[in-house]
Amino acid sequence: MASSGAAANLWVLLGLGIAGVLLAARRLRRSARPDHGAFIARLELLPPPQPPPPQAPHPLTGLCFAIADALHVSGYVTSFGSLEWAKTHDAETQTSPVVSALVDGGAICVGKTVIDEMAYSIHGENKHFDTPTNPAAPERVPGGCSSGSAVAVAGGMVDFALGIDSIGGVRIPGAYCGVLAFRPSHAVSSGGVIPVAPSLDTIGWFARDPNVLRRVGHLLLRLPYADIRPPRHFYIADDCFELSKIPARRLTQVVTKSVEKLFGRQVTRVNLENYLASKISSLRNYSNGHKNGDSKFPSLLALCNAMRSLHKREFKDQHMEWINSVKPAVDARIVSNLSEDGDSDIDACQDARNKARLALGALLKDDGILVIPTALGCPPKLNAKELSSESYNSQTLCLSSLASMSGCCQVSIPLGTHDKCPISVSFIARHGGDRFLLDTVQTMYATIQEQVEILAKSNVSSKQAMNEEAAETAKEKGNAAFKEKQWQKAVNLYTEAIKLNGKVATYYSNRAAAFLELTNYRQAEADCTNAIDLEPKSVKAYLRRGTAREMMGYYKEAVEDFNHALVLEPMNKTAGVAVNRLKKLFA
Ligand SMILES: *[C@@H]1O[C@H](CO)[C@@H](O)[C@H](O)[C@H]1NC(C)=O
Ligand SMILES: *[C@@H]1O[C@H](CO)[C@@H](O)[C@H](O)[C@H]1NC(C)=O
Ligand SMILES: *[C@@H]1O[C@H](CO)[C@@H](O)[C@H](O)[C@H]1NC(C)=O
Ligand SMILES: *[C@@H]1O[C@H](CO)[C@@H](O)[C@H](O)[C@H]1NC(C)=O
């Protein structure tokens, strides 16, 4: 009986164990989702057969891609980042022309990716489908709205991916996930995609390889063949880099050095706020219910507020009716944001947009590049308070409003990591300068990454320089303690100096002097030997080692040390006296 009871207990235990394993496995699966939770649906759209030679093969042969789930694929319901939307809409009957063009161009479409609910936000969090995990910084947001597409590229699951960019929806997740992200100057194609704010909407794309980024652009923008034109002017918007939480030099130096190396040119530093203010005086007056107040960037902020007003107004025109019909099913924050809208002067917004295009066109012309930070710095942590702060949202959107409002094209270029999170910089070219911008990125990318490496290494050496400085400080403190006859304290400080920089003879030799005072002759001798190895002409080290050896009774070795000191410094009385004393002892 007892044994069968024990057996039953064993089974219970085993059962619990298995349940535990299953639970652990489920948890593991959640935290290490194989596709980082980027995909909503897997599918396969295969390209047509290759044309027979001698015709060239399809230009995108061998590449696979994913699309943000605001683009339609025939036979699939488009979710628009919302389960409620998916529930209330039928399967599409037509594939988006952009997707068809890519597939006809030889690329394989492998799936649809998560976007923010109704493509409304720039954060990349989604309650309906779960937030995709940022492969470059798993505890931080991936950025939105095209979060899943950025994650799919960053995680190496596809070669490129399409996203929606109205107010930053491709550029921001590109920056946060550490991949190339391109917003074109044109809408690329209307139709086949759910509109967000039609006058601001573009279809952008992500890639890891600048050549892929460019090939996709050439196909989608139907660019005819032309020679690559080198850029003539790089304008670094110094004031915009002040918004960034990353040290400006970490971002701009890479660009400055790359431009010097590739084109033998200096960059031009500009104050964009002053430039905009001088070109668009009416901007300063425009506030549209948002506070321009005490901002250091009244013009930029006005441009940004105009973008937000247009975005809100057009989004409402498109979707308010549906939202009202399903209301509790839509994120309350979206609903409350939409209801915040005051009476915005849409004509003034349009005016700001036209003037911004003229102003940036006049600055950049056909061969200029404007350099700004893509985002404020590291992506915020998941669920961080920062995400709902007006200053974070407003400053981030200020940076993306430049291209969104002017119709310029923009590319975000990853620049490695800072504090273990991806950082980036953006290049902007005039409206219609897409080919020029894509070619420039292709030309510069390798050099830029080379400079990122060099900077990372020079930071290692700057760390070394910092240690050397700290070691000198410790030595000075040690000398002061020695003067005050605090021998043990001096030993500790010299030890600290040696730990920071083990290549300086003086630190050993000084510690030896303190050890002599503490009558720790063996340590004193060892330190002097180290000092002599590092600096063979150190008279002090020979004298101190001689003293230590004399005290330990190694007279012969002591005489050798004092004699050595005399060879180096024949007039040194301390050495002479010691040699004479020891000689008398053995005479
Ligand atoms: C902007 O406001 C100032 C006064 O605050 C006014 O003098 C100026 O005419 C306004 N400019 C435009 C373009 O509305
Ligand atoms: C709503 O607006 C506030 C600031 O006005 C912003 O912080 C928040 O992120 C917005 N919410 C969404 C979902 O965009
Ligand atoms: C170098 O690294 C330190 C941290 O170790 C950082 O504070 C500093 O900004 C970095 N410098 C540059 C130029 O990136
Ligand atoms: C002997 O040399 C040491 C080390 O250079 C020096 O500190 C000391 O003052 C010298 N002594 C004399 C008497 O010259």
XYZ file of C-alpha atoms and ligand atoms in Angstrom:
643
model
C 0.000 0.000 0.000
C 2.672 2.405 1.100
C 4.705 1.817 -2.025
C 1.745 2.340 -4.361
C 0.961 5.575 -2.482
C 4.542 6.669 -3.036
C 4.219 5.759 -6.702
C 1.057 7.867 -6.976
C 2.885 10.779 -5.354
C 5.692 10.307 -7.805
C 3.234 10.579 -10.688
C 1.773 13.738 -9.220
C 5.260 15.165 -8.879
C 6.160 14.171 -12.416
C 2.905 15.681 -13.670
C 3.659 18.930 -11.876
C 7.145 18.835 -13.302
C 5.847 18.456 -16.825
C 3.318 21.236 -16.298
C 6.171 23.386 -15.054
C 8.249 22.572 -18.105
C 5.320 23.378 -20.372
C 4.759 26.682 -18.606
C 8.435 27.539 -18.831
C 8.457 26.595 -22.502
C 5.472 28.832 -23.179
C 7.160 31.693 -21.379
C 10.341 31.072 -23.334
C 8.419 31.062 -26.597
C 6.927 34.420 -25.734
C 10.200 36.036 -24.869
C 12.120 34.547 -27.777
C 9.551 34.518 -30.550
C 11.313 33.195 -33.644
C 10.081 36.075 -35.819
C 10.270 38.648 -32.977
C 6.487 38.927 -33.340
C 6.950 40.933 -36.552
C 4.440 39.046 -38.689
C 0.660 39.017 -38.678
C 0.368 36.591 -41.582
C 2.801 34.488 -43.557
C 2.087 34.163 -47.258
C 3.993 33.622 -50.454
C 3.660 35.723 -53.600
C 6.047 34.305 -56.169
C 7.525 36.243 -59.106
C 6.762 35.285 -62.714
C 9.270 33.079 -64.575
C 12.467 34.771 -65.716
C 12.373 36.141 -69.266
C 14.392 34.006 -71.693
C 17.983 35.177 -72.341
C 19.421 37.413 -73.685
C 16.876 39.504 -71.783
C 18.057 40.576 -68.340
C 16.619 38.677 -65.361
C 14.119 40.451 -63.091
C 15.902 43.269 -61.224
C 14.959 42.105 -57.706
C 15.663 38.409 -58.269
C 16.728 36.626 -55.085
C 15.237 39.139 -52.635
C 12.349 38.495 -50.280
C 10.225 41.112 -48.570
C 7.404 41.790 -46.131
C 4.680 44.442 -46.186
C 3.057 46.511 -43.473
C -0.516 45.340 -42.933
C -2.073 48.480 -44.355
C -1.250 47.304 -47.891
C -3.722 44.981 -49.568
C -3.097 41.460 -50.820
C -5.881 39.793 -52.749
C -7.571 37.067 -50.703
C -6.432 38.477 -47.334
C -8.172 40.775 -44.886
C -6.037 43.849 -44.178
C -6.004 44.366 -40.400
C -4.743 47.977 -40.243
C -3.208 47.029 -36.886
C -6.636 46.416 -35.326
C -8.548 43.185 -34.679
C -11.763 45.176 -34.814
C -10.859 46.515 -38.258
C -10.111 42.981 -39.448
C -13.446 41.793 -38.048
C -15.449 44.491 -39.807
C -13.755 44.273 -43.222
C -13.813 41.647 -45.974
C -10.900 39.985 -47.683
C -9.405 42.192 -50.383
C -9.978 41.371 -54.015
C -6.997 43.260 -55.414
C -3.327 43.319 -54.509
C -1.715 46.706 -53.979
C 0.021 47.820 -57.198
C 3.223 48.518 -55.223
C 3.326 44.932 -53.985
C 2.569 43.589 -57.478
C 5.324 45.740 -58.973
C 7.878 44.297 -56.540
C 6.755 40.719 -57.140
C 6.765 41.265 -60.912
C 10.236 42.710 -60.404
C 11.435 39.330 -59.106
C 11.100 39.641 -55.316
C 9.135 37.168 -53.168
C 6.571 38.588 -50.745
C 6.600 36.420 -47.607
C 4.194 38.075 -45.211
C 2.291 40.942 -43.633
C 3.683 42.725 -40.598
C 2.314 44.394 -37.473
C 1.668 48.137 -37.510
C 0.434 50.445 -34.761
C -3.329 50.440 -34.326
C -4.735 52.276 -37.356
C -1.171 53.390 -38.169
C -1.823 56.283 -35.809
C 1.174 56.420 -33.485
C 4.963 56.508 -33.797
C 5.728 54.217 -30.854
C 5.393 50.716 -32.255
C 3.288 49.327 -29.416
C 0.235 47.281 -30.345
C -2.205 45.659 -27.915
C -4.103 43.698 -30.569
C -1.155 41.804 -32.044
C 1.454 42.315 -29.334
C 4.356 44.663 -29.757
C 7.054 43.295 -32.084
C 10.383 42.872 -30.294
C 13.113 45.301 -31.347
C 16.021 42.948 -32.240
C 18.551 45.724 -31.648
C 17.229 46.607 -28.158
C 14.663 44.063 -26.906
C 13.618 46.062 -23.838
C 12.886 49.156 -25.943
C 10.052 50.046 -28.339
C 10.607 49.284 -32.036
C 9.033 52.589 -33.148
C 5.977 52.929 -35.344
C 3.772 52.846 -37.142
C 5.617 50.319 -39.356
C 7.079 48.401 -36.402
C 6.826 44.844 -37.775
C 8.474 45.717 -41.094
C 11.437 47.391 -39.375
C 11.769 44.422 -37.016
C 11.570 41.884 -39.872
C 14.484 43.627 -41.627
C 16.510 44.211 -38.446
C 16.027 40.563 -37.449
C 17.298 39.377 -40.845
C 13.984 37.686 -41.731
C 13.610 39.539 -45.051
C 15.870 41.587 -47.327
C 13.553 44.581 -47.348
C 10.088 45.564 -46.171
C 7.451 48.166 -46.992
C 5.994 50.527 -44.433
C 3.674 53.518 -44.195
C 5.219 56.916 -43.482
C 2.899 59.879 -42.907
C 4.495 61.591 -39.908
C 7.593 59.400 -39.480
C 6.154 55.866 -39.599
C 9.102 54.423 -41.523
C 11.934 56.733 -40.487
C 11.363 56.394 -36.730
C 11.178 52.563 -36.539
C 14.162 52.456 -38.920
C 16.168 54.581 -36.485
C 14.997 52.626 -33.418
C 15.728 49.201 -34.951
C 19.065 50.220 -36.521
C 18.271 49.713 -40.221
C 18.188 51.917 -43.317
C 14.769 53.532 -43.784
C 13.621 55.608 -46.742
C 10.724 58.010 -47.119
C 10.262 58.967 -50.792
C 9.136 62.438 -51.922
C 6.090 61.079 -53.701
C 3.176 58.993 -52.614
C 4.631 56.184 -54.819
C 1.166 54.910 -55.613
C -2.297 55.667 -54.432
C -4.651 52.757 -54.130
C -4.089 49.351 -52.661
C -3.353 50.819 -49.264
C -5.540 52.081 -46.403
C -5.167 55.867 -46.265
C -4.008 57.421 -42.983
C -3.675 61.131 -43.797
C -3.649 61.177 -47.608
C -1.725 64.398 -48.198
C 1.110 63.167 -45.933
C 1.035 59.443 -46.751
C 3.930 57.749 -48.496
C 4.991 54.136 -48.830
C 8.553 53.859 -47.594
C 10.888 50.919 -47.179
C 13.551 49.402 -44.952
C 16.727 47.491 -45.822
C 20.025 46.524 -44.237
C 21.974 46.874 -47.479
C 22.092 50.288 -49.229
C 22.183 48.555 -52.596
C 18.891 46.777 -51.858
C 17.401 50.062 -50.628
C 18.394 51.662 -53.919
C 17.290 48.811 -56.202
C 13.822 48.825 -54.630
C 13.704 52.599 -55.131
C 14.707 52.380 -58.771
C 11.918 49.889 -59.414
C 9.156 51.579 -57.392
C 9.987 55.124 -58.464
C 10.468 53.956 -62.072
C 13.759 55.777 -62.285
C 15.391 55.702 -65.702
C 19.100 54.964 -65.879
C 21.337 57.982 -65.210
C 24.887 58.626 -64.074
C 25.485 58.972 -60.356
C 25.838 62.657 -59.468
C 28.064 63.362 -56.479
C 26.618 65.624 -53.773
C 28.145 69.117 -53.623
C 26.913 70.441 -50.304
C 26.283 68.863 -46.930
C 24.399 71.088 -44.506
C 24.584 69.944 -40.909
C 21.642 71.396 -38.960
C 23.568 72.122 -35.756
C 20.526 73.351 -33.863
C 18.558 70.181 -34.602
C 21.382 68.122 -33.130
C 20.898 70.097 -29.911
C 17.523 68.339 -29.631
C 19.291 64.997 -29.652
C 20.173 63.310 -26.373
C 23.203 61.684 -28.025
C 26.387 63.824 -27.973
C 26.187 65.745 -31.267
C 29.777 64.896 -32.203
C 29.016 61.166 -32.020
C 26.500 61.701 -34.835
C 28.002 64.504 -36.917
C 31.688 63.586 -36.828
C 31.026 60.397 -38.783
C 29.341 62.409 -41.529
C 31.981 65.156 -41.501
C 34.841 62.677 -41.806
C 33.092 60.609 -44.482
C 32.412 63.703 -46.590
C 36.050 64.814 -46.286
C 37.336 61.383 -47.179
C 35.032 60.691 -50.145
C 34.560 64.115 -51.688
C 37.434 66.156 -50.241
C 34.919 68.734 -48.993
C 34.029 70.438 -45.784
C 30.472 70.273 -44.510
C 28.508 73.507 -43.985
C 27.002 74.135 -40.572
C 23.582 75.771 -40.567
C 21.038 76.894 -38.023
C 17.861 75.499 -39.512
C 15.516 77.375 -37.182
C 17.022 80.713 -38.250
C 16.918 79.685 -41.877
C 13.244 78.674 -41.686
C 12.394 81.827 -39.734
C 14.046 84.013 -42.367
C 12.333 82.229 -45.254
C 8.931 81.621 -43.714
C 8.199 84.568 -41.460
C 4.521 83.653 -41.277
C 5.408 80.369 -39.565
C 6.211 82.091 -36.301
C 2.694 83.463 -36.148
C 1.078 80.137 -36.723
C 0.116 78.166 -33.632
C -3.139 76.345 -34.365
C -4.093 75.749 -30.806
C -0.698 74.183 -29.953
C 1.671 76.121 -27.768
C 4.669 77.636 -29.507
C 5.359 79.531 -26.308
C 8.915 79.543 -25.063
C 10.311 77.045 -27.542
C 13.805 77.586 -28.887
C 12.409 76.400 -32.226
C 9.270 78.448 -32.921
C 9.379 77.954 -36.699
C 10.167 74.268 -36.585
C 7.507 73.742 -33.943
C 4.973 75.645 -36.043
C 5.793 73.413 -39.004
C 5.373 70.391 -36.760
C 2.060 71.622 -35.378
C 0.804 72.266 -38.890
C 1.704 68.660 -39.750
C -0.097 67.341 -36.678
C -3.193 69.376 -37.538
C -3.257 68.097 -41.107
C -2.649 64.558 -39.907
C -5.479 64.720 -37.409
C -7.925 66.416 -39.744
C -7.307 64.027 -42.626
C -7.280 60.954 -40.378
C -10.655 61.986 -38.972
C -12.057 62.541 -42.453
C -11.007 59.028 -43.350
C -11.833 57.081 -40.216
C -13.959 58.965 -37.678
C -17.172 57.435 -38.916
C -15.832 53.904 -38.492
C -14.321 54.729 -35.075
C -17.683 56.063 -33.873
C -19.390 52.888 -35.035
C -17.077 50.579 -33.060
C -15.832 53.054 -30.447
C -14.933 51.038 -27.359
C -12.870 48.740 -29.577
C -10.448 51.529 -30.525
C -7.602 52.558 -28.215
C -8.988 55.300 -25.979
C -5.795 57.331 -26.473
C -6.449 57.597 -30.199
C -10.035 58.654 -29.578
C -9.014 61.267 -27.022
C -6.200 62.577 -29.253
C -8.643 63.013 -32.093
C -11.131 64.841 -29.900
C -8.410 67.266 -28.628
C -8.333 69.008 -31.980
C -9.184 72.702 -31.827
C -10.273 74.659 -34.873
C -7.176 74.382 -36.953
C -6.645 76.703 -39.846
C -6.089 74.184 -42.621
C -5.303 76.900 -45.175
C -2.461 78.116 -42.956
C -1.180 74.537 -42.719
C -1.179 74.208 -46.500
C 0.599 77.527 -46.757
C 3.269 76.360 -44.295
C 3.738 73.211 -46.336
C 4.225 75.067 -49.635
C 6.655 77.523 -48.094
C 8.635 74.732 -46.432
C 9.047 73.041 -49.797
C 10.244 76.292 -51.397
C 12.609 77.057 -48.521
C 14.277 73.645 -48.430
C 14.359 73.503 -52.222
C 16.200 76.838 -52.289
C 18.721 75.579 -49.728
C 19.372 72.118 -51.137
C 18.937 72.661 -54.888
C 19.806 69.602 -56.978
C 22.938 68.506 -55.177
C 22.610 69.375 -51.489
C 22.000 67.115 -48.504
C 20.581 68.301 -45.196
C 21.784 66.285 -42.191
C 19.564 66.020 -39.083
C 19.108 63.449 -36.323
C 16.283 61.015 -37.205
C 15.052 60.745 -33.632
C 15.874 62.179 -30.215
C 18.155 59.358 -29.095
C 17.739 55.851 -27.773
C 14.295 54.361 -28.340
C 12.252 54.723 -25.130
C 11.843 51.635 -22.948
C 8.664 49.587 -23.452
C 5.707 51.155 -21.600
C 7.879 54.132 -20.603
C 6.123 57.282 -19.374
C 8.190 59.222 -21.889
C 6.070 57.764 -24.698
C 3.004 59.688 -23.631
C 4.839 62.919 -22.811
C 4.039 65.864 -25.042
C 7.693 66.951 -25.190
C 8.913 63.573 -26.472
C 6.174 63.389 -29.096
C 6.469 66.995 -30.136
C 10.269 67.001 -30.479
C 10.343 63.680 -32.313
C 7.639 64.864 -34.700
C 9.446 68.195 -35.218
C 12.342 66.269 -36.732
C 10.115 64.213 -39.022
C 7.915 67.175 -39.992
C 10.707 68.658 -42.118
C 10.375 66.012 -44.822
C 6.686 65.246 -44.250
C 5.726 68.895 -44.734
C 8.213 69.923 -47.433
C 7.789 66.754 -49.491
C 11.543 66.252 -49.399
C 12.813 62.677 -49.399
C 14.681 61.404 -46.357
C 16.774 58.398 -45.463
C 17.699 57.288 -41.959
C 21.174 55.741 -41.751
C 22.175 53.588 -38.756
C 25.403 54.662 -36.980
C 26.080 51.737 -34.683
C 25.183 51.890 -31.015
C 25.531 54.265 -28.095
C 24.881 52.985 -24.566
C 23.899 49.665 -26.210
C 21.065 51.127 -28.274
C 20.964 51.874 -31.993
C 21.534 55.452 -33.124
C 21.176 57.056 -36.534
C 21.380 60.179 -38.626
C 19.159 61.325 -41.494
C 19.956 62.710 -44.932
C 17.305 64.852 -46.622
C 17.298 65.821 -50.324
C 14.928 68.175 -52.139
C 11.474 67.095 -53.281
C 12.039 64.824 -56.283
C 15.694 64.171 -55.415
C 15.020 60.504 -54.581
C 17.483 58.994 -57.013
C 20.193 61.406 -55.949
C 19.569 60.562 -52.282
C 19.534 56.782 -52.794
C 22.700 56.972 -54.909
C 24.419 59.127 -52.281
C 23.632 56.616 -49.533
C 24.937 53.809 -51.725
C 28.174 55.747 -52.384
C 28.749 56.731 -48.770
C 27.466 53.826 -46.718
C 30.665 51.765 -46.473
C 32.757 54.815 -45.570
C 30.206 55.915 -42.975
C 30.304 52.488 -41.313
C 34.111 52.568 -41.426
C 34.052 55.906 -39.604
C 31.611 54.495 -37.048
C 34.168 51.746 -36.310
C 37.039 54.228 -36.062
C 35.032 56.413 -33.681
C 34.140 53.406 -31.534
C 37.842 52.542 -31.324
C 38.907 56.112 -30.593
C 36.434 56.058 -27.755
C 38.310 53.050 -26.376
C 41.480 55.132 -26.458
C 39.656 58.087 -24.922
C 38.626 55.764 -22.112
C 42.293 54.857 -21.742
C 43.187 58.539 -21.598
C 40.582 58.998 -18.881
C 42.140 56.159 -16.866
C 45.602 57.655 -17.250
C 44.332 60.953 -15.939
C 42.637 59.269 -12.970
C 45.867 57.378 -12.213
C 47.853 60.627 -12.071
C 45.292 62.066 -9.662
C 45.609 59.010 -7.421
C 49.409 59.353 -7.458
C 49.197 63.035 -6.459
C 46.937 62.104 -3.552
C 49.379 59.334 -2.629
C 52.256 61.835 -2.565
C 50.244 64.114 -0.277
C 49.477 61.222 2.092
C 53.184 60.270 2.060
C 54.154 63.818 3.026
C 51.776 63.586 5.951
C 53.408 60.287 6.915
C 50.179 58.358 6.285
C 52.087 55.428 4.870
C 49.252 52.908 4.506
C 46.972 55.460 2.890
C 49.777 56.299 0.460
C 50.217 52.607 -0.386
C 46.472 52.326 -1.121
C 46.470 55.361 -3.394
C 49.549 54.235 -5.329
C 47.894 50.813 -5.684
C 44.857 52.532 -7.194
C 47.094 54.395 -9.648
C 48.807 51.145 -10.668
C 45.418 49.484 -11.246
C 44.349 52.335 -13.549
C 47.650 52.432 -15.401
C 50.257 49.753 -14.791
C 52.867 51.247 -17.123
C 54.352 54.021 -14.994
C 57.601 53.310 -13.047
C 57.020 56.188 -10.616
C 53.860 54.580 -9.192
C 55.832 51.426 -8.254
C 58.833 53.333 -7.042
C 56.698 55.621 -4.849
C 54.794 52.687 -3.414
C 58.170 51.085 -2.615
C 59.107 54.166 -0.567
C 55.873 53.836 1.428
C 56.470 50.093 1.902
C 59.984 50.887 3.221
C 58.415 53.161 5.829
C 56.036 50.347 6.772
C 59.121 48.040 7.017
C 57.540 45.821 4.358
C 60.894 45.245 2.637
C 59.846 42.310 0.456
C 57.047 44.338 -1.195
C 59.379 47.306 -1.532
C 61.937 45.165 -3.317
C 59.296 43.732 -5.688
C 57.966 47.196 -6.549
C 61.463 48.508 -7.270
C 62.111 45.574 -9.595
C 58.907 46.455 -11.501
C 59.939 50.102 -11.646
C 63.397 49.207 -12.989
C 61.832 46.946 -15.648
C 59.709 49.862 -16.819
C 62.441 52.488 -16.470
C 65.980 51.019 -16.335
C 67.549 54.398 -15.474
C 65.566 55.051 -12.300
C 68.161 55.996 -9.684
C 65.467 56.196 -7.013
C 64.331 52.633 -7.663
C 67.926 51.311 -7.361
C 68.475 53.251 -4.142
C 65.212 52.009 -2.636
C 65.800 48.421 -3.677
C 69.335 48.642 -2.252
C 67.885 49.861 1.047
C 65.246 47.104 1.103
C 67.881 44.445 0.388
C 70.273 45.865 2.996
C 67.489 45.708 5.590
C 66.740 42.096 4.641
C 70.463 41.237 4.942
C 71.130 40.704 1.227
C 74.284 42.840 1.403
C 75.908 41.674 -1.810
C 72.786 42.494 -3.876
C 72.406 45.768 -1.976
C 75.945 46.872 -2.931
C 75.208 46.013 -6.555
C 72.101 48.243 -6.488
C 73.925 51.185 -4.890
C 76.795 50.815 -7.345
C 74.299 50.782 -10.197
C 72.844 54.038 -8.866
C 76.374 55.518 -8.802
C 76.967 54.500 -12.419
C 73.765 56.317 -13.396
C 74.462 59.319 -11.170
C 78.179 59.355 -10.104
C 77.856 62.391 -7.835
C 74.916 61.013 -5.811
C 76.004 61.202 -2.200
C 73.275 58.906 -0.851
C 74.545 56.137 -3.103
C 78.216 56.875 -2.344
C 77.650 56.844 1.425
C 75.737 53.558 1.253
C 78.436 51.846 -0.822
C 81.154 53.003 1.591
C 79.135 51.879 4.638
C 78.564 48.408 3.219
C 82.171 48.072 2.061
C 83.416 48.890 5.589
C 81.066 46.262 6.967
C 82.788 43.571 4.904
C 86.293 44.910 4.754
C 3.090 88.007 -37.542
O 2.757 88.696 -36.353
C 3.306 89.974 -36.256
C 2.930 90.588 -34.923
O 2.879 89.626 -33.921
C 2.800 90.848 -37.394
O 3.428 92.107 -37.324
C 3.131 90.180 -38.719
O 2.555 90.920 -39.778
C 2.596 88.785 -38.773
N 3.079 88.149 -39.998
C 2.317 87.435 -40.782
C 2.966 86.933 -42.027
O 1.168 87.177 -40.529
C -1.851 61.541 -27.984
O -1.265 62.821 -27.805
C -0.316 62.915 -26.792
C 0.212 64.292 -26.714
O -0.642 65.230 -27.206
C 0.814 61.937 -27.069
O 1.724 61.981 -26.025
C 0.266 60.555 -27.243
O 1.307 59.681 -27.576
C -0.786 60.519 -28.302
N -1.349 59.202 -28.408
C -1.292 58.503 -29.509
C -1.929 57.163 -29.469
O -0.744 58.923 -30.518
C 32.701 57.595 -25.339
O 32.158 56.769 -24.343
C 31.689 57.431 -23.193
C 31.219 56.393 -22.211
O 32.203 55.442 -22.023
C 30.595 58.399 -23.575
O 30.147 59.099 -22.449
C 31.114 59.369 -24.613
O 30.079 60.203 -25.035
C 31.679 58.604 -25.806
N 32.297 59.548 -26.725
C 31.984 59.603 -28.003
C 32.727 60.598 -28.811
O 31.174 58.862 -28.501
C 70.363 60.730 -5.193
O 69.444 60.415 -6.217
C 68.072 60.458 -5.822
C 67.250 59.995 -7.003
O 67.561 60.717 -8.153
C 67.686 61.858 -5.395
O 66.322 61.896 -4.989
C 68.578 62.266 -4.259
O 68.310 63.622 -3.899
C 70.067 62.124 -4.622
N 70.852 62.383 -3.420
C 71.881 63.201 -3.409
C 72.516 63.475 -2.046
O 72.328 63.714 -4.397
